[in-house]
PDB file of C-alpha atoms in Angstrom:
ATOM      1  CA  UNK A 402      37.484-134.375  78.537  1.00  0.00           C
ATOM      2  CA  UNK A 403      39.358-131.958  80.777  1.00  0.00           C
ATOM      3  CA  UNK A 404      41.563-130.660  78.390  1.00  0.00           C
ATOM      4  CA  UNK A 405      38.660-129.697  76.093  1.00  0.00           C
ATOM      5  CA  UNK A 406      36.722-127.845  78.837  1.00  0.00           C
ATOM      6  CA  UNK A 407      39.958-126.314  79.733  1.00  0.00           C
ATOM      7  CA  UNK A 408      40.292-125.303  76.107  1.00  0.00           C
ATOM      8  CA  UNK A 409      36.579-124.020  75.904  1.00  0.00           C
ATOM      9  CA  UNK A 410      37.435-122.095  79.143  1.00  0.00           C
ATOM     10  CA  UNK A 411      40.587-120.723  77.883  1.00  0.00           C
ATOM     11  CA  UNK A 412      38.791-119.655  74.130  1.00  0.00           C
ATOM     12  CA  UNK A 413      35.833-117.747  76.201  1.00  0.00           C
ATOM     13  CA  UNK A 414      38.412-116.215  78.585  1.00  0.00           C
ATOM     14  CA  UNK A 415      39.959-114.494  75.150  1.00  0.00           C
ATOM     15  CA  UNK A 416      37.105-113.335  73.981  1.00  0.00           C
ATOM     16  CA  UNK A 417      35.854-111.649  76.753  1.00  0.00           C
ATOM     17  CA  UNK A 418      39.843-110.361  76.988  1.00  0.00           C
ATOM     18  CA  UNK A 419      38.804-108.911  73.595  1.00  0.00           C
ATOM     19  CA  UNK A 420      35.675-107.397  73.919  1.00  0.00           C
ATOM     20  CA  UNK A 421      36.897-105.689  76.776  1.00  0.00           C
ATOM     21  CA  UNK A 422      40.188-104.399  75.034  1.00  0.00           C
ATOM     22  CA  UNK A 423      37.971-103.179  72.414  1.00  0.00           C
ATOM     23  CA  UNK A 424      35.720-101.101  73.967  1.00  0.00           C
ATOM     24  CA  UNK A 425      38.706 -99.559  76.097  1.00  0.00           C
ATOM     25  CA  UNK A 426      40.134 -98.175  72.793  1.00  0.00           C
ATOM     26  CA  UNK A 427      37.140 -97.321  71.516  1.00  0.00           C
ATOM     27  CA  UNK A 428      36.288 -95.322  75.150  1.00  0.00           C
ATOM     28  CA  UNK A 429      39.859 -93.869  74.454  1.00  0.00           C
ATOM     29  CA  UNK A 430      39.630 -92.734  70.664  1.00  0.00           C
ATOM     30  CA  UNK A 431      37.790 -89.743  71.260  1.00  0.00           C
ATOM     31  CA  UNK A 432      40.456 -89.038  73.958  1.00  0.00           C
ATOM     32  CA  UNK A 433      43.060 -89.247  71.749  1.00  0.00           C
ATOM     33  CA  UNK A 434      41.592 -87.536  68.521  1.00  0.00           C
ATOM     34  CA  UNK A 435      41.916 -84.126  70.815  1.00  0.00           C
ATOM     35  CA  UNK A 436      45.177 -84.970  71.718  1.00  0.00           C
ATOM     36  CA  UNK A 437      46.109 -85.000  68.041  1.00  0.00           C
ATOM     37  CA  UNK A 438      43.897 -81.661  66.958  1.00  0.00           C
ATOM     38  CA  UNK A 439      45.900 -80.215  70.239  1.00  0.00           C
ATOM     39  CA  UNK A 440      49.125 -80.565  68.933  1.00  0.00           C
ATOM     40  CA  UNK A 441      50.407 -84.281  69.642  1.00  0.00           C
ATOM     41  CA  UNK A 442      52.108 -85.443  66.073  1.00  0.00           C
ATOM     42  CA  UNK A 443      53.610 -88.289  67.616  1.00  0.00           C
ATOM     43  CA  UNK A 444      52.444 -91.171  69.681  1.00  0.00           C
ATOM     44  CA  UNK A 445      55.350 -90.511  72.354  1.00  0.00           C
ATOM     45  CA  UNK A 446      53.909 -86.746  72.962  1.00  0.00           C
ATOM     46  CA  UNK A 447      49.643 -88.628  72.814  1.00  0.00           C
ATOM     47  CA  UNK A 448      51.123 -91.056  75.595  1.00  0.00           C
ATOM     48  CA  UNK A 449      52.574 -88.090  77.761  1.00  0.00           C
ATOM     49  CA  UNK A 450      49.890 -86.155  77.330  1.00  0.00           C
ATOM     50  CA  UNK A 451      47.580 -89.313  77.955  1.00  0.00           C
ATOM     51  CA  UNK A 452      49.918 -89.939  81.479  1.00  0.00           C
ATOM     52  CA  UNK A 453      49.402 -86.170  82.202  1.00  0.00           C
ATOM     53  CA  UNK A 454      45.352 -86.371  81.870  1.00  0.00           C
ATOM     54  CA  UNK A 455      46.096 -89.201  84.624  1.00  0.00           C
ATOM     55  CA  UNK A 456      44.486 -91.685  82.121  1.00  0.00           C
ATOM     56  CA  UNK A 457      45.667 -95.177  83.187  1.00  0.00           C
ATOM     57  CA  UNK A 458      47.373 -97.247  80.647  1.00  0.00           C
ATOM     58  CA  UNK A 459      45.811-101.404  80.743  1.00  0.00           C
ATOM     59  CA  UNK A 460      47.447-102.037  83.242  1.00  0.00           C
ATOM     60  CA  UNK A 461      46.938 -99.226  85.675  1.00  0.00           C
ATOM     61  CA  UNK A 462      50.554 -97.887  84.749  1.00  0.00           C
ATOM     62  CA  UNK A 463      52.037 -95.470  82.375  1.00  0.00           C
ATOM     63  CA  UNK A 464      51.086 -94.661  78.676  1.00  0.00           C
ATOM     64  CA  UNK A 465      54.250 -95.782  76.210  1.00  0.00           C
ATOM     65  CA  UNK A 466      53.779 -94.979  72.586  1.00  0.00           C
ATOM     66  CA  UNK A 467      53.723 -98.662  71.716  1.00  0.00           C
ATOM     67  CA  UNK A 468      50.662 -99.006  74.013  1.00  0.00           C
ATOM     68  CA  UNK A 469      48.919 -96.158  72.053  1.00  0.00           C
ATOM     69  CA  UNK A 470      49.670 -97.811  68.571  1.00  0.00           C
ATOM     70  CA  UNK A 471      48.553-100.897  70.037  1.00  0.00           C
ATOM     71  CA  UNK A 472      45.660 -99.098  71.298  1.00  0.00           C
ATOM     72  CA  UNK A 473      44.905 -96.993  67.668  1.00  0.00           C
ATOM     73  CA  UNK A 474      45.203-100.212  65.506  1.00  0.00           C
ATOM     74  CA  UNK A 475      42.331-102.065  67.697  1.00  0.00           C
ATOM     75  CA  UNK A 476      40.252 -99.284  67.360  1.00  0.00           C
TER      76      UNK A 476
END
């Protein structure tokens, strides 16, 4: 019994984890379509210019181009 509330628990958890993750990138898209008509060809120069807006990255720290493909292919 606990282990299938715990698994009920840990399925809601993720979906709220991915609800939220979506709307981030889809709060960021806009963001980063100027970015691109600006200049930015690559993801490395749309996470520096990202970390020079001051824009957190998910985890409060700095953008890495992984973490804006991540963020492009969710959106």
């Amino acid at each position: 019994v606990i282990a299938s509330q715990a698994a009920k628990g840990n399925q809601a958890s993720a979906v709220v984890r991915i609800a939220k993750a979506e709307k981030r990138a889809s709060d960021l898209l806009p963001v980063i379509e100027q970015i691109r008509k600006d200049g930015a060809g690559s993801l490395r120069q749309i996470a520096e210019a990202l970390n020079e807006l001051s824009i957190p990255a998910a985890r409060g720290g700095a953008w890495s181009a992984v973490q804006v493909q991540r963020v492009l292919a969710s959106a």
